[in-house]
Structures are given as structure tokens and as C-alpha cells.
Short mmCIF file of C-alpha atoms and ligand atoms in Angstrom, two decimals:
data_model
loop_
_atom_site.label_atom_id
_atom_site.label_comp_id
_atom_site.label_asym_id
_atom_site.label_seq_id
_atom_site.Cartn_x
_atom_site.Cartn_y
_atom_site.Cartn_z
CA MET N 916 0.07 -0.27 0.03
CA GLU N 917 3.01 2.58 1.27
CA GLU N 918 4.78 1.64 -1.33
CA ALA N 919 2.06 1.85 -4.20
CA ALA N 920 1.56 6.00 -2.69
CA GLN N 921 5.06 6.83 -2.71
CA GLU N 922 5.78 5.52 -6.22
CA SER N 923 2.96 8.05 -7.41
CA LEU N 924 3.59 10.79 -5.51
CA HIS N 925 7.51 10.51 -6.87
CA GLN N 926 5.55 10.61 -10.53
CA LYS N 927 3.54 13.45 -9.49
CA ILE N 928 7.02 15.40 -8.38
CA LEU N 929 8.27 14.89 -11.81
CA ARG N 930 5.48 15.68 -13.59
CA VAL N 931 5.25 18.97 -11.97
CA VAL N 932 8.98 19.41 -12.22
CA ALA N 933 8.81 18.76 -15.91
CA GLU N 934 5.85 21.40 -16.53
CA ARG N 935 7.18 24.25 -14.40
CA GLY N 936 11.21 23.60 -14.40
CA SER N 937 11.38 23.62 -10.79
CA ALA N 938 9.57 23.50 -7.57
CA SER N 939 9.70 23.91 -3.96
CA SER N 940 8.89 20.51 -1.09
CA ALA N 941 7.01 23.59 0.42
CA VAL N 942 4.63 24.65 -2.56
CA LEU N 943 4.74 20.31 -3.21
CA ALA N 944 3.46 19.65 -0.19
CA LYS N 945 0.36 22.56 -0.29
CA ASP N 946 -0.13 21.43 -3.76
CA PHE N 947 -1.17 17.48 -3.19
CA GLY N 948 -2.22 18.44 -0.24
CA CYS N 949 0.35 16.21 1.97
CA ASP N 950 2.49 16.71 4.67
CA HIS N 951 5.75 18.06 4.54
CA GLN N 952 8.23 15.24 5.38
CA THR N 953 6.63 13.17 3.42
CA VAL N 954 7.43 15.50 0.06
CA VAL N 955 10.72 15.47 1.48
CA GLY N 956 10.96 11.87 1.73
CA ALA N 957 9.55 11.71 -1.29
CA ILE N 958 12.60 13.92 -2.94
CA LYS N 959 15.15 12.70 -1.52
CA SER N 960 14.57 9.10 -2.38
CA LEU N 961 14.26 10.70 -5.97
CA GLN N 962 17.95 12.11 -5.65
CA SER N 963 19.44 9.09 -4.94
CA LEU N 964 18.06 7.99 -8.92
CA LYS N 965 21.88 9.68 -10.14
CA ASP N 966 20.94 12.76 -12.04
CA VAL N 967 17.17 12.78 -12.16
CA VAL N 968 16.90 15.76 -9.85
CA ASP N 969 18.88 18.94 -8.55
CA VAL N 970 18.02 18.92 -5.28
CA GLU N 971 19.05 22.18 -3.32
CA LYS N 972 17.86 22.76 0.46
CA ARG N 973 16.70 26.37 1.01
CA GLN N 974 15.64 27.76 4.50
CA ALA N 975 13.29 30.21 4.32
CA GLU N 976 11.35 32.46 7.86
CA VAL N 977 7.96 31.11 8.52
CA TRP N 978 5.62 32.28 10.87
CA LEU N 979 3.98 29.66 12.85
CA LEU N 980 0.59 30.46 15.43
CA THR N 981 0.89 30.11 19.23
CA SER N 982 -1.80 28.02 20.73
CA GLU N 983 -2.88 31.82 21.81
CA GLY N 984 -2.98 32.75 17.95
CA LYS N 985 -4.64 29.01 16.88
CA ASP N 986 -7.37 30.09 19.20
CA VAL N 987 -8.18 33.61 17.92
CA ALA N 988 -7.49 32.23 14.37
CA GLN N 989 -11.06 30.18 15.06
CA ASN N 990 -12.90 32.02 17.83
CA GLY N 991 -11.71 36.07 17.50
CA SER N 992 -9.09 38.32 18.86
CA HIS N 993 -9.83 38.82 22.57
CA GLU N 994 -10.98 42.87 21.44
CA ALA N 995 -13.43 41.23 19.28
CA THR N 996 -14.82 38.93 22.10
CA VAL N 997 -15.48 41.87 24.40
CA TYR N 998 -16.70 44.24 21.58
CA GLY N 999 -19.65 41.11 21.41
CA ALA N 1000 -20.11 41.25 24.99
CA VAL N 1001 -20.88 44.73 25.46
CA ASN N 1002 -24.62 45.55 25.21
CA PRO N 1003 -25.42 47.51 22.38
CA ASP N 1004 -27.76 49.74 24.05
CA GLU N 1005 -27.16 50.06 27.23
CA GLY N 1006 -23.88 49.45 27.70
CA THR N 1007 -21.87 47.64 30.45
CA SER N 1008 -19.39 47.65 33.40
CA GLN N 1009 -16.06 46.81 33.39
CA ALA N 1010 -17.06 44.27 36.58
CA GLU N 1011 -19.40 42.59 34.18
CA LEU N 1012 -16.96 42.35 31.26
CA GLU N 1013 -14.62 40.59 33.74
CA GLU N 1014 -17.33 38.77 34.97
CA ILE N 1015 -17.99 37.19 31.96
CA LEU N 1016 -15.51 36.84 29.89
CA SER N 1017 -12.50 36.83 32.64
CA LYS N 1018 -10.58 39.48 34.42
CA THR N 1019 -7.37 39.05 31.42
CA ILE N 1020 -9.55 38.95 28.50
CA ALA N 1021 -11.94 41.83 29.41
CA GLU N 1022 -8.82 44.29 29.80
CA LEU N 1023 -6.65 43.24 27.07
CA GLY N 1024 -9.58 43.12 24.88
CA MET N 1025 -10.57 46.32 26.55
CA ARG N 1026 -7.29 48.19 26.09
CA GLN N 1027 -7.16 46.88 21.91
CA ALA N 1028 -10.50 47.89 21.55
CA ILE N 1029 -10.43 51.15 22.71
CA ALA N 1030 -7.61 51.80 21.01
CA LYS N 1031 -9.01 51.07 17.91
CA LYS N 1032 -12.10 53.32 18.54
CA TRP N 1033 -14.31 50.23 18.60
CA LEU N 1034 -15.52 51.45 22.04
CA GLU N 1035 -14.86 53.93 24.73
CA VAL N 1036 -15.60 54.26 28.30
CA ARG N 1037 -18.45 56.69 29.29
CA LYS N 1038 -20.12 58.03 32.08
CA THR N 1039 -23.74 57.82 32.41
CA ALA N 1040 -26.85 60.03 34.02
CA ALA N 1041 -26.36 58.44 37.07
CA GLY N 1042 -22.68 59.03 36.98
CA GLU N 1043 -21.94 55.31 36.67
CA LYS N 1044 -18.96 54.41 35.06
CA ARG N 1045 -19.60 52.07 31.62
CA VAL N 1046 -18.14 51.09 28.67
CA PHE N 1047 -20.28 52.02 25.10
CA ARG N 1048 -20.19 50.82 21.48
CA LYS N 1049 -18.55 53.27 19.44
CA VAL N 1050 -19.19 51.61 16.08
CA THR N 1051 -22.44 49.88 14.87
CA GLU N 1052 -19.86 46.76 12.93
CA ILE N 1053 -16.23 45.91 13.45
CA LYS N 1054 -14.13 43.74 11.14
CA ASP N 1055 -11.97 41.50 13.33
CA ASP N 1056 -8.61 41.61 11.36
CA VAL N 1057 -6.19 40.30 14.07
CA LYS N 1058 -8.46 36.96 13.17
CA THR N 1059 -7.95 37.50 9.16
CA LEU N 1060 -4.41 38.16 9.65
CA LEU N 1061 -4.28 35.09 11.74
CA GLN N 1062 -6.28 32.64 9.85
CA LYS N 1063 -3.78 33.63 6.28
CA ILE N 1064 -1.23 32.71 8.93
CA GLU N 1065 -2.10 29.90 9.31
CA GLU N 1066 -2.45 29.18 5.48
CA GLN N 1067 0.99 30.19 4.96
CA LYS N 1068 0.45 32.82 3.14
CA TRP N 1069 2.28 35.59 5.35
CA GLN N 1070 4.00 36.92 1.91
CA ASP N 1071 1.18 38.98 1.40
CA ILE N 1072 1.50 40.51 5.23
CA GLU N 1073 3.31 43.34 5.93
CA LYS N 1074 6.31 42.92 8.53
CA GLY N 1075 4.88 45.74 10.60
CA GLN N 1076 1.84 43.73 11.39
CA LEU N 1077 3.62 40.36 11.86
CA LYS N 1078 6.27 41.84 14.27
CA ASP N 1079 2.80 43.36 16.30
CA LEU N 1080 1.32 39.96 16.33
CA GLN N 1081 4.21 38.24 17.22
CA ARG N 1082 4.38 41.07 19.92
CA ARG N 1083 1.10 40.15 21.22
CA LYS N 1084 2.20 36.44 21.27
CA LEU N 1085 -0.03 35.35 18.81
CA LEU N 1086 2.95 34.58 16.32
CA SER N 1087 6.07 33.46 16.42
CA LYS N 1088 9.34 32.96 14.16
CA GLY N 1089 10.87 30.00 12.77
CA VAL N 1090 12.90 28.50 10.04
CA SER N 1091 12.05 25.66 7.95
CA ASN N 1092 14.35 23.59 5.55
CA THR N 1093 12.70 23.47 1.89
CA PHE N 1094 14.28 21.72 -1.04
CA LEU N 1095 14.07 23.14 -4.16
CA VAL N 1096 13.66 20.49 -7.22
CA SER N 1097 14.74 20.90 -10.48
CA LYS N 1098 15.56 18.89 -13.79
CA GLY N 1099 18.46 17.18 -13.55
CA SER N 1100 21.05 16.43 -16.56
CA ALA N 1101 19.72 12.61 -17.01
CA PHE N 1102 15.83 13.52 -16.10
CA THR N 1103 12.46 12.04 -16.87
CA THR N 1104 9.22 11.11 -15.62
CA GLN N 1105 9.68 7.63 -16.75
CA ILE N 1106 11.15 5.96 -13.24
CA GLU N 1107 11.05 2.68 -12.52
CA LYS N 1108 11.98 1.53 -8.84
CA PRO N 1109 15.40 0.29 -9.12
CA GLU N 1110 15.88 -3.24 -8.32
CA ALA N 1111 17.38 -4.67 -5.26
CA GLU N 1112 18.10 -7.59 -6.63
CA LEU N 1113 19.39 -9.59 -9.69
CA THR N 1114 17.22 -12.63 -9.94
CA ALA N 1115 17.50 -15.95 -11.98
CA GLU N 1116 14.40 -14.81 -13.48
CA MET N 1117 16.00 -11.57 -14.85
CA ILE N 1118 19.06 -13.31 -15.95
CA ALA N 1119 17.05 -16.41 -18.23
CA SER N 1120 14.87 -13.69 -19.52
CA GLY N 1121 17.04 -10.53 -20.30
CA SER N 1122 14.79 -8.68 -18.36
CA TRP N 1123 18.13 -6.94 -16.25
CA LYS N 1124 19.59 -5.52 -19.08
CA GLY N 1125 16.60 -2.71 -19.25
CA LYS N 1126 16.86 -2.13 -15.24
CA THR N 1127 18.53 -0.28 -13.19
CA PHE N 1128 19.53 -1.57 -9.78
CA LYS N 1129 19.92 -0.08 -6.28
CA PRO N 1130 23.68 -0.17 -5.43
CA TYR N 1131 25.44 -2.22 -2.57
CA ASN N 1132 25.43 -0.13 0.57
CA PHE N 1133 28.05 -2.12 2.49
CA SER N 1134 28.17 0.00 5.77
CA ALA N 1135 24.68 -1.49 6.20
CA LYS N 1136 24.71 -3.41 9.03
CA GLY N 1137 23.81 -7.17 8.55
CA LEU N 1138 21.17 -8.93 10.26
CA TYR N 1139 22.20 -11.19 13.71
CA PRO N 1140 22.33 -15.24 12.10
CA LYS N 1141 19.46 -16.98 13.14
CA SER N 1142 21.16 -19.67 15.87
CA GLY N 1143 20.17 -22.13 18.52
CA HIS N 1144 20.54 -21.24 22.36
CA LEU N 1145 21.34 -23.34 25.57
CA HIS N 1146 18.98 -23.25 28.02
CA PRO N 1147 20.72 -21.89 31.05
CA LEU N 1148 20.59 -25.34 32.90
CA MET N 1149 22.80 -26.75 29.99
CA LYS N 1150 25.10 -24.08 30.53
CA VAL N 1151 25.28 -24.64 34.16
CA ARG N 1152 25.47 -28.22 33.39
CA SER N 1153 28.60 -27.65 31.40
CA GLU N 1154 30.34 -25.51 33.81
CA PHE N 1155 29.73 -28.65 36.10
CA ARG N 1156 31.06 -31.12 33.84
CA GLN N 1157 33.95 -28.83 33.38
CA ILE N 1158 34.95 -28.93 37.42
CA PHE N 1159 34.49 -32.82 37.21
CA LEU N 1160 36.93 -33.33 34.41
CA GLU N 1161 39.35 -30.80 36.00
CA MET N 1162 38.83 -33.15 38.89
CA GLY N 1163 39.86 -36.14 37.29
CA PHE N 1164 35.99 -37.22 36.90
CA THR N 1165 34.43 -40.03 34.08
CA GLU N 1166 30.83 -39.22 33.03
CA MET N 1167 28.30 -42.15 34.00
CA PRO N 1168 25.43 -43.05 31.26
CA THR N 1169 22.74 -41.50 32.40
CA ASN N 1170 20.11 -42.32 29.41
CA ASN N 1171 17.92 -44.31 31.25
CA PHE N 1172 14.31 -42.21 33.04
CA VAL N 1173 12.99 -45.55 33.31
CA GLU N 1174 14.72 -47.09 36.05
CA SER N 1175 13.36 -50.40 38.36
CA SER N 1176 12.55 -50.21 41.97
CA PHE N 1177 15.65 -52.36 42.42
CA TRP N 1178 18.61 -49.75 40.96
CA ASN N 1179 16.58 -47.18 42.70
CA PHE N 1180 16.25 -48.08 45.89
CA ASP N 1181 16.56 -51.56 47.06
CA ALA N 1182 20.39 -51.42 45.78
CA LEU N 1183 20.89 -48.75 47.73
CA PHE N 1184 19.08 -50.53 51.04
CA GLN N 1185 16.17 -48.51 50.96
CA PRO N 1186 13.24 -50.77 52.37
CA GLN N 1187 10.19 -51.80 50.38
CA GLN N 1188 8.14 -49.99 52.92
CA HIS N 1189 10.23 -46.49 53.26
CA PRO N 1190 7.86 -43.79 52.12
CA ALA N 1191 9.56 -42.96 49.19
CA ARG N 1192 8.79 -45.87 47.80
CA ASP N 1193 4.97 -44.88 47.95
CA ALA N 1194 3.08 -43.60 44.75
CA HIS N 1195 2.68 -40.17 46.74
CA ASP N 1196 6.08 -39.75 46.49
CA THR N 1197 7.29 -41.72 43.31
CA PHE N 1198 6.03 -42.26 40.10
CA PHE N 1199 5.05 -45.66 39.09
CA MET N 1200 4.97 -46.86 35.32
CA LYS N 1201 2.14 -48.57 34.43
CA ASP N 1202 3.60 -50.06 30.97
CA PRO N 1203 6.14 -51.70 31.14
CA LYS N 1204 4.94 -52.17 34.94
CA TYR N 1205 8.08 -54.26 35.26
CA ALA N 1206 11.52 -54.65 34.73
CA ALA N 1207 12.81 -56.50 32.23
CA GLU N 1208 15.91 -57.57 33.62
CA ILE N 1209 17.30 -57.38 37.03
CA PRO N 1210 20.72 -59.91 38.18
CA ASP N 1211 19.25 -62.94 39.95
CA GLU N 1212 22.37 -63.54 41.47
CA TYR N 1213 22.86 -60.07 42.94
CA ALA N 1214 19.27 -59.35 43.61
CA GLU N 1215 19.24 -62.58 45.94
CA LYS N 1216 22.31 -60.86 48.56
CA VAL N 1217 19.94 -57.69 47.99
CA LYS N 1218 17.15 -59.84 49.72
CA LEU N 1219 19.76 -61.33 52.01
CA VAL N 1220 20.76 -58.13 53.42
CA HIS N 1221 17.57 -56.48 53.82
CA GLU N 1222 16.37 -59.46 55.82
CA GLY N 1223 18.72 -59.54 57.93
CA ASP N 1224 21.81 -60.99 59.71
CA CYS N 1225 24.21 -60.92 56.70
CA TYR N 1226 27.00 -58.74 55.86
CA GLY N 1227 27.07 -57.93 59.24
CA SER N 1228 24.34 -56.68 59.57
CA THR N 1229 20.42 -56.92 61.26
CA GLY N 1230 19.48 -56.02 58.38
CA TYR N 1231 15.35 -54.28 58.67
CA GLN N 1232 13.85 -57.74 59.53
CA TYR N 1233 11.17 -58.21 56.80
CA ASP N 1234 9.76 -60.34 54.26
CA TRP N 1235 11.77 -58.39 51.01
CA LYS N 1236 9.67 -59.14 47.24
CA PHE N 1237 11.36 -59.43 44.10
CA GLU N 1238 7.68 -58.45 42.90
CA GLU N 1239 8.40 -55.06 44.49
CA ALA N 1240 11.97 -54.55 43.45
CA LYS N 1241 10.97 -55.24 40.18
CA LYS N 1242 8.50 -52.16 39.49
CA ASN N 1243 9.14 -49.58 37.30
CA ILE N 1244 9.68 -46.19 38.31
CA LEU N 1245 10.88 -42.85 36.87
CA ARG N 1246 14.09 -42.98 38.91
CA THR N 1247 14.02 -40.57 42.30
CA HIS N 1248 17.51 -39.34 41.78
CA THR N 1249 20.93 -40.24 40.33
CA THR N 1250 22.38 -42.22 42.99
CA ALA N 1251 20.06 -45.28 41.14
CA VAL N 1252 23.57 -44.41 38.35
CA SER N 1253 25.89 -44.87 40.88
CA ALA N 1254 24.55 -48.31 42.06
CA ARG N 1255 24.54 -49.24 38.58
CA MET N 1256 27.99 -48.03 38.40
CA LEU N 1257 29.12 -49.23 41.28
CA TYR N 1258 27.43 -53.25 40.66
CA LYS N 1259 29.53 -52.92 37.42
CA LEU N 1260 32.84 -51.83 38.78
CA SER N 1261 32.68 -55.52 41.33
CA GLN N 1262 31.97 -57.40 38.60
CA GLN N 1263 35.82 -56.59 37.25
CA GLU N 1264 38.22 -59.32 37.95
CA THR N 1265 40.00 -56.68 40.11
CA PHE N 1266 38.88 -53.33 41.73
CA SER N 1267 41.08 -50.25 40.70
CA PRO N 1268 40.20 -47.05 42.38
CA VAL N 1269 37.53 -44.73 40.11
CA LYS N 1270 36.03 -41.63 40.28
CA TYR N 1271 32.59 -41.04 38.46
CA PHE N 1272 29.98 -38.20 38.47
CA SER N 1273 26.87 -37.43 36.80
CA VAL N 1274 24.64 -34.69 35.83
CA ASP N 1275 20.79 -35.32 34.31
CA ARG N 1276 17.45 -35.35 35.09
CA VAL N 1277 15.24 -37.09 37.97
CA PHE N 1278 11.66 -37.20 38.46
CA ARG N 1279 9.53 -36.99 42.44
CA ASN N 1280 5.93 -37.14 42.59
CA GLU N 1281 5.83 -33.47 44.62
CA ALA N 1282 3.63 -30.90 44.96
CA LEU N 1283 4.04 -28.17 42.42
CA ASP N 1284 5.23 -24.47 44.00
CA ALA N 1285 7.86 -21.58 43.66
CA THR N 1286 10.98 -23.84 44.61
CA HIS N 1287 9.67 -27.61 43.47
CA LEU N 1288 9.28 -29.40 40.45
CA ALA N 1289 7.87 -32.80 39.37
CA GLU N 1290 11.35 -32.90 37.43
CA PHE N 1291 14.49 -31.55 37.93
CA HIS N 1292 18.49 -31.96 37.72
CA GLN N 1293 21.21 -34.18 40.27
CA ILE N 1294 24.76 -33.24 39.76
CA GLU N 1295 25.94 -36.32 41.42
CA GLY N 1296 30.14 -37.76 41.96
CA PHE N 1297 31.25 -40.40 44.15
CA ILE N 1298 34.73 -41.77 44.95
CA ALA N 1299 35.66 -45.75 45.19
CA ASP N 1300 38.85 -46.37 46.98
CA TYR N 1301 40.88 -48.43 49.75
CA ASP N 1302 39.99 -47.16 52.65
CA LEU N 1303 38.52 -44.17 52.11
CA THR N 1304 37.51 -42.18 55.49
CA LEU N 1305 34.82 -39.05 56.23
CA ALA N 1306 37.70 -37.01 55.99
CA ASN N 1307 38.16 -37.35 52.68
CA LEU N 1308 34.77 -36.77 51.96
CA ILE N 1309 34.90 -33.57 53.45
CA GLY N 1310 38.71 -32.71 52.24
CA ILE N 1311 36.81 -33.11 48.38
CA LEU N 1312 33.79 -31.64 49.20
CA TYR N 1313 35.96 -28.57 49.95
CA GLU N 1314 38.05 -29.07 46.69
CA PHE N 1315 34.53 -29.20 44.82
CA PHE N 1316 33.02 -26.54 46.16
CA LYS N 1317 35.89 -24.35 46.05
CA LYS N 1318 35.63 -24.27 42.38
CA LEU N 1319 31.92 -23.06 42.38
CA GLY N 1320 33.63 -20.01 44.66
CA MET N 1321 31.91 -21.62 47.82
CA THR N 1322 34.77 -21.72 50.09
CA ASN N 1323 32.86 -21.58 53.64
CA LEU N 1324 30.85 -24.62 54.32
CA LYS N 1325 29.91 -26.50 57.43
CA PHE N 1326 28.27 -29.54 57.63
CA LYS N 1327 25.28 -31.17 59.81
CA PRO N 1328 24.77 -34.56 60.20
CA THR N 1329 21.47 -36.42 58.47
CA TYR N 1330 20.28 -40.15 57.24
CA ASN N 1331 20.19 -41.41 54.01
CA PRO N 1332 19.57 -45.04 53.73
CA TYR N 1333 22.28 -45.66 51.66
CA THR N 1334 25.12 -43.85 53.24
CA GLU N 1335 26.64 -43.92 57.36
CA PRO N 1336 27.81 -41.18 58.27
CA SER N 1337 25.53 -38.80 56.26
CA MET N 1338 26.00 -35.25 55.84
CA GLU N 1339 24.35 -31.92 54.73
CA VAL N 1340 26.66 -29.35 52.90
CA PHE N 1341 25.69 -25.87 53.69
CA SER N 1342 27.98 -22.57 52.22
CA TYR N 1343 27.55 -19.39 53.40
CA HIS N 1344 25.70 -17.18 50.75
CA ASP N 1345 27.24 -13.79 50.76
CA GLU N 1346 24.72 -11.75 49.16
CA MET N 1347 22.25 -13.55 50.15
CA LYS N 1348 23.90 -13.32 54.13
CA LYS N 1349 22.87 -17.00 55.21
CA TRP N 1350 23.67 -20.26 55.01
CA ILE N 1351 21.96 -22.22 52.24
CA GLU N 1352 21.71 -25.93 52.27
CA VAL N 1353 23.75 -26.73 48.73
CA GLY N 1354 23.98 -30.59 48.76
CA ASN N 1355 24.18 -33.80 50.27
CA SER N 1356 26.61 -36.36 50.67
CA GLY N 1357 28.18 -39.56 52.48
CA VAL N 1358 29.71 -42.59 52.78
CA PHE N 1359 28.03 -45.88 51.21
CA ARG N 1360 26.99 -48.56 53.56
CA PRO N 1361 28.81 -51.85 53.52
CA GLU N 1362 25.12 -52.70 53.54
CA MET N 1363 24.82 -51.35 49.83
CA LEU N 1364 28.31 -52.44 48.60
CA LEU N 1365 29.28 -55.85 50.14
CA PRO N 1366 26.47 -57.55 48.46
CA MET N 1367 27.53 -56.53 44.91
CA GLY N 1368 31.01 -57.99 45.54
CA LEU N 1369 33.54 -54.96 46.09
CA PRO N 1370 36.16 -56.06 48.50
CA GLU N 1371 35.55 -55.19 52.27
CA ASN N 1372 38.33 -52.69 52.42
CA VAL N 1373 36.98 -50.33 49.25
CA SER N 1374 34.60 -47.62 50.23
CA VAL N 1375 33.18 -44.87 48.51
CA ILE N 1376 32.54 -41.45 49.33
CA ALA N 1377 29.65 -39.59 47.61
CA TRP N 1378 27.33 -36.37 47.33
CA GLY N 1379 24.75 -34.46 45.35
CA LEU N 1380 23.62 -31.65 44.52
CA SER N 1381 20.18 -30.31 42.27
CA LEU N 1382 21.35 -28.36 39.18
CA GLU N 1383 18.41 -25.91 39.57
CA ARG N 1384 19.79 -24.66 42.86
CA PRO N 1385 22.54 -23.21 41.52
CA THR N 1386 21.41 -21.81 38.19
CA MET N 1387 18.53 -20.18 39.99
CA ILE N 1388 20.83 -17.95 41.74
CA LYS N 1389 23.26 -17.45 38.99
CA TYR N 1390 20.48 -16.12 37.07
CA GLY N 1391 18.39 -14.51 39.53
CA ILE N 1392 15.51 -16.67 39.01
CA SER N 1393 13.25 -16.69 42.15
CA ASN N 1394 10.70 -19.46 40.69
CA ILE N 1395 11.57 -22.54 39.31
CA ARG N 1396 8.63 -22.19 36.94
CA ASP N 1397 10.18 -19.38 34.89
CA LEU N 1398 13.26 -21.83 34.37
CA PHE N 1399 11.96 -25.13 33.67
CA GLY N 1400 8.92 -26.53 32.15
CA HIS N 1401 5.91 -25.28 30.09
CA LYS N 1402 5.22 -21.53 31.07
CA VAL N 1403 9.01 -21.13 30.27
CA ASP N 1404 9.12 -18.01 27.86
CA LEU N 1405 12.08 -18.98 25.15
CA GLN N 1406 13.26 -15.07 25.38
CA MET N 1407 14.68 -16.08 28.36
CA VAL N 1408 16.62 -18.78 27.18
CA HIS N 1409 17.33 -16.35 23.94
CA ASP N 1410 18.89 -13.50 26.21
CA ASN N 1411 20.45 -15.36 29.37
CA PRO N 1412 24.02 -15.07 29.04
CA LEU N 1413 26.97 -17.19 29.25
CA CYS N 1414 27.61 -18.91 31.96
CA ARG N 1415 30.40 -18.53 33.97
CA LEU N 1416 30.85 -19.67 37.62
CA ASP N 1417 32.41 -17.41 40.36
CA LYS N 1418 35.77 -20.13 41.00
N1 LIG A 634 20.89 -38.81 46.88
C1 LIG A 634 20.84 -37.93 47.35
C2 LIG A 634 19.72 -37.17 46.96
O1 LIG A 634 18.70 -37.39 46.09
C3 LIG A 634 21.93 -37.00 47.38
C4 LIG A 634 23.21 -38.62 47.87
C5 LIG A 634 24.09 -38.64 46.63
C6 LIG A 634 23.48 -38.19 49.19
C7 LIG A 634 24.72 -39.25 47.12
C8 LIG A 634 24.50 -39.17 49.60
C9 LIG A 634 25.37 -39.38 48.20
O2 LIG A 634 19.73 -35.92 47.58
#
């Protein structure tokens, strides 16, 4: 639409220039009845067609009506207003005029009207001073002048009159930039919009020969190329991965969201009647309901340790059911991944020390709120070596969290079915000015390691933390639903900066 209108404006300007030899943008705007700026735009684009027109910039004096001037041009001058308000027969008192018209208009208008001899102040027979009309008809010249000026016809008006009106604050003087367009050396009225692109069709048909092409603008800024953007969680994940790799850890395969209860709970010495194994806390699979493969021989040993009096443990003294262990669930922690890996290591002919880590998704049947989701990510690491102690765990936690910029740590005893001792890790947050929980940790129990077949003097220290928490702190996100899930604004992913943990 706009393009077509612009086209015809170009044509119209060229026609006028062809007829008159030259034309000013101000005159053109008035003739075409359109905005001056639009005409200037069209002239500028004609100027870009080489030598079709010559354009000369001119500065002209312009007179503009002030807002009071506009009011007068529409409603008449103060003097005419006062004249109109005076009773033609009995006259009117100044006090009355002031009341009808306001004090300023009455005073100003009276002064002008008296000077113009339209009105006079006389004493009545009763001795009262009143304003009377002196003529029966008036011509509101100020109004007429202002209307002329509004139509930009100030050329016809005497300088003195303009100055008078300026003094009365009805006019103000300004300058306007106008452009004088005249024929250029390659003047034509037959302009074609220059092509922006040479197409295959133009080459095939030969139509390019008759066309003009827009010159390349080599200083134009390019468009940003479209590209993918990593979610903040993925950015923070790669930072954590980097830390583990620097510390000599190997990543575990985590590609199974569906896990058997066996690896998620039983292998971790978590009793079958434990509340965490309830449908309120864990998502159970309907189909397939049961896991296909569980190592029988090992499961037998797990049964023994749960039931008790085996591997030096009293166990839980209950009837362990294979059926329960086979139930498929969505894994509730990545410790299930660690359990699988430790079992695999125990199958080696000779054990050798290892350091492993994982960062992946887990699922819990939670009530959702600003800090809890049904799926989130866990970061987990373990070291398996001969004779590791709690001191080794504390040492490695200091080293690990130091790489995240957390040097001020506190440990608090806690309980996990699979670790003994167990410690929650707290770090002092300088900005939030409080201790915040940053992880959970412990030494895996013999009840977990011995049934797997690991040598008796091998111990495993392990810790885990959430990926969401440091990400929310890092990116200043207070509601977890703004970070992850169906309510996430993709623009957030697009806009978020690189992640660099303060190491
Ligand atoms: N699995 C624990 C959790 O879900 C974390 C943890 C990992 C604790 C390893 C101790 C050892 O919070």
C-alpha cells in the first residue's frame, strides 16, 4: 500500500518539475495536500536515482501560530470578543465584562478595542462608568490575519503587522528547511523503482538489461544470524561437567529415565516399606510395569541384606519381595546410576580406584510450587577407593565447592538409607547473607557395597546436589517455573548470558 502511494508521489513530483522546471517542497506539499515531510522523503529518494533531479536545500523564514494564536484564528480576537460582549444599547460595566470573560481577556480586549475606536468608556447620567460601543460594526482584522498566516500566506502581510502579532504572542518565528527540486542532467518522468536483487528469472529472460539496480550499501549493518540458544540449565551443566573433568572424574551413562525400583531403592538398602517408595512420592510405570532384567544372583544378596543377619548387619527384619523390586518407576535420584556403576565395577576381576560423576534428570511426585518441580536435575559424584574415610569426603567437598566459589562450608549430620555417616552441606552465601543448603553427601554403607561384591576395604564417598538451585541463584530466577517447564518464556533462553561460575 505505502509503496504504491510513494510511487505515485514520485511520479507527481516529476510531472510538476517537468511542467514548471523546478518546484519547492513546501509548494509541492501544499499542492498535493500532503505532509511536507512525506514530500521531502520522496524528493530524497528521487535524489538517489543518479542525476534525475537536482535538489537544493533552502532555509526559509516561517511564521507559526502560538496556541493562543490558534485560538484567536478560530474564535476571534480578544477585542472582538469584548466588543461582542458589550450591550449595544445600555453598555456594560467593566466589572460585568470581567465576570463574563475573565479579567485578562476583558482588560486586554478593552485596551485593544478602545485603541481601535470600537469601544469607549463613558459616564452615564447616573454617574456610573460604563463601556459603550462606538461603532455598529467591526472587522476582526487580527483573526483574518492569523487565518492567512495559518495558510502560510504570510508573504502578503506587512512586516509591521507580523511583528505586532508577534509582540501580542499570537505568532512565533521559525525556520523551515525546504528543498528546491529541478531537472537533473538525466531528467526523466519515466522512473522505475531500482531492483534490489538480480534474480535468476531476470538473467534467463534478459530483462535485467533494461533495469536499474540499487547500489550495494556496504556499510549497512548485517542481520544477526539465527542460531540456537542453550537453556541456562545446560550452560550451568557444562560448567559442572568441566569442574568434574578437571578433577579427573569420568561421566557415567545416564540415559535411562525409567528405572527399576531395584536399582533406585533396593540396591541402595532402602527398605520396601520406606515412605519414599510410595506412589505419593514416586512415579510408578503402568506399562511396562516390571523391569525386564535384574541380576538374579545379586538380587538374592540384596534380599539377604534387607532381611538381616548377613554381611554383619541386622538388616530391616522383613520379608523382601522380588516382585516389589521389579516395579518400574521414573528414577527419583541419580544415585540409581551410581549404584549400577558400582555393581559393574564390582564385576571386574580386580578392583581399581575410580572417580565418577553424572548430571541428569530425576523425577518426584511432588506438590509443585515456586521451588519444587516434578522433574529436575541432579549433579552427583562418587569416589571408590581403598580405606576412604569421612575426612576424605570433607576434603573432596571443600575442593569441589571451592571451584564453585564456595569456600565457607558447614556440615550437618543427616540420614540417608544408603550412607553412613551422612552429611548435609551448607555454604555461606555472601549476597543473601545466610547459610544455604548446597548438597547432601555420605559414605556408602557396607550393606550397599558388600552384596555387590566390592572388596571389604573399599569404601565409596559420594555427594549430590541439584542443578536448578545454583542456576536460579546464578541467573537471579526466583520461581523455578520460570526456569523449567511449559511456562518458560523462550525469550529468556534466548537472552540469558553465558554461564561462568565464579571460580
Ligand atoms: N541421592 C541423594 C539425594 O537425592 C543425594 C546423595 C547422593 C546423597 C550421594 C548421598 C550420596 O538427595
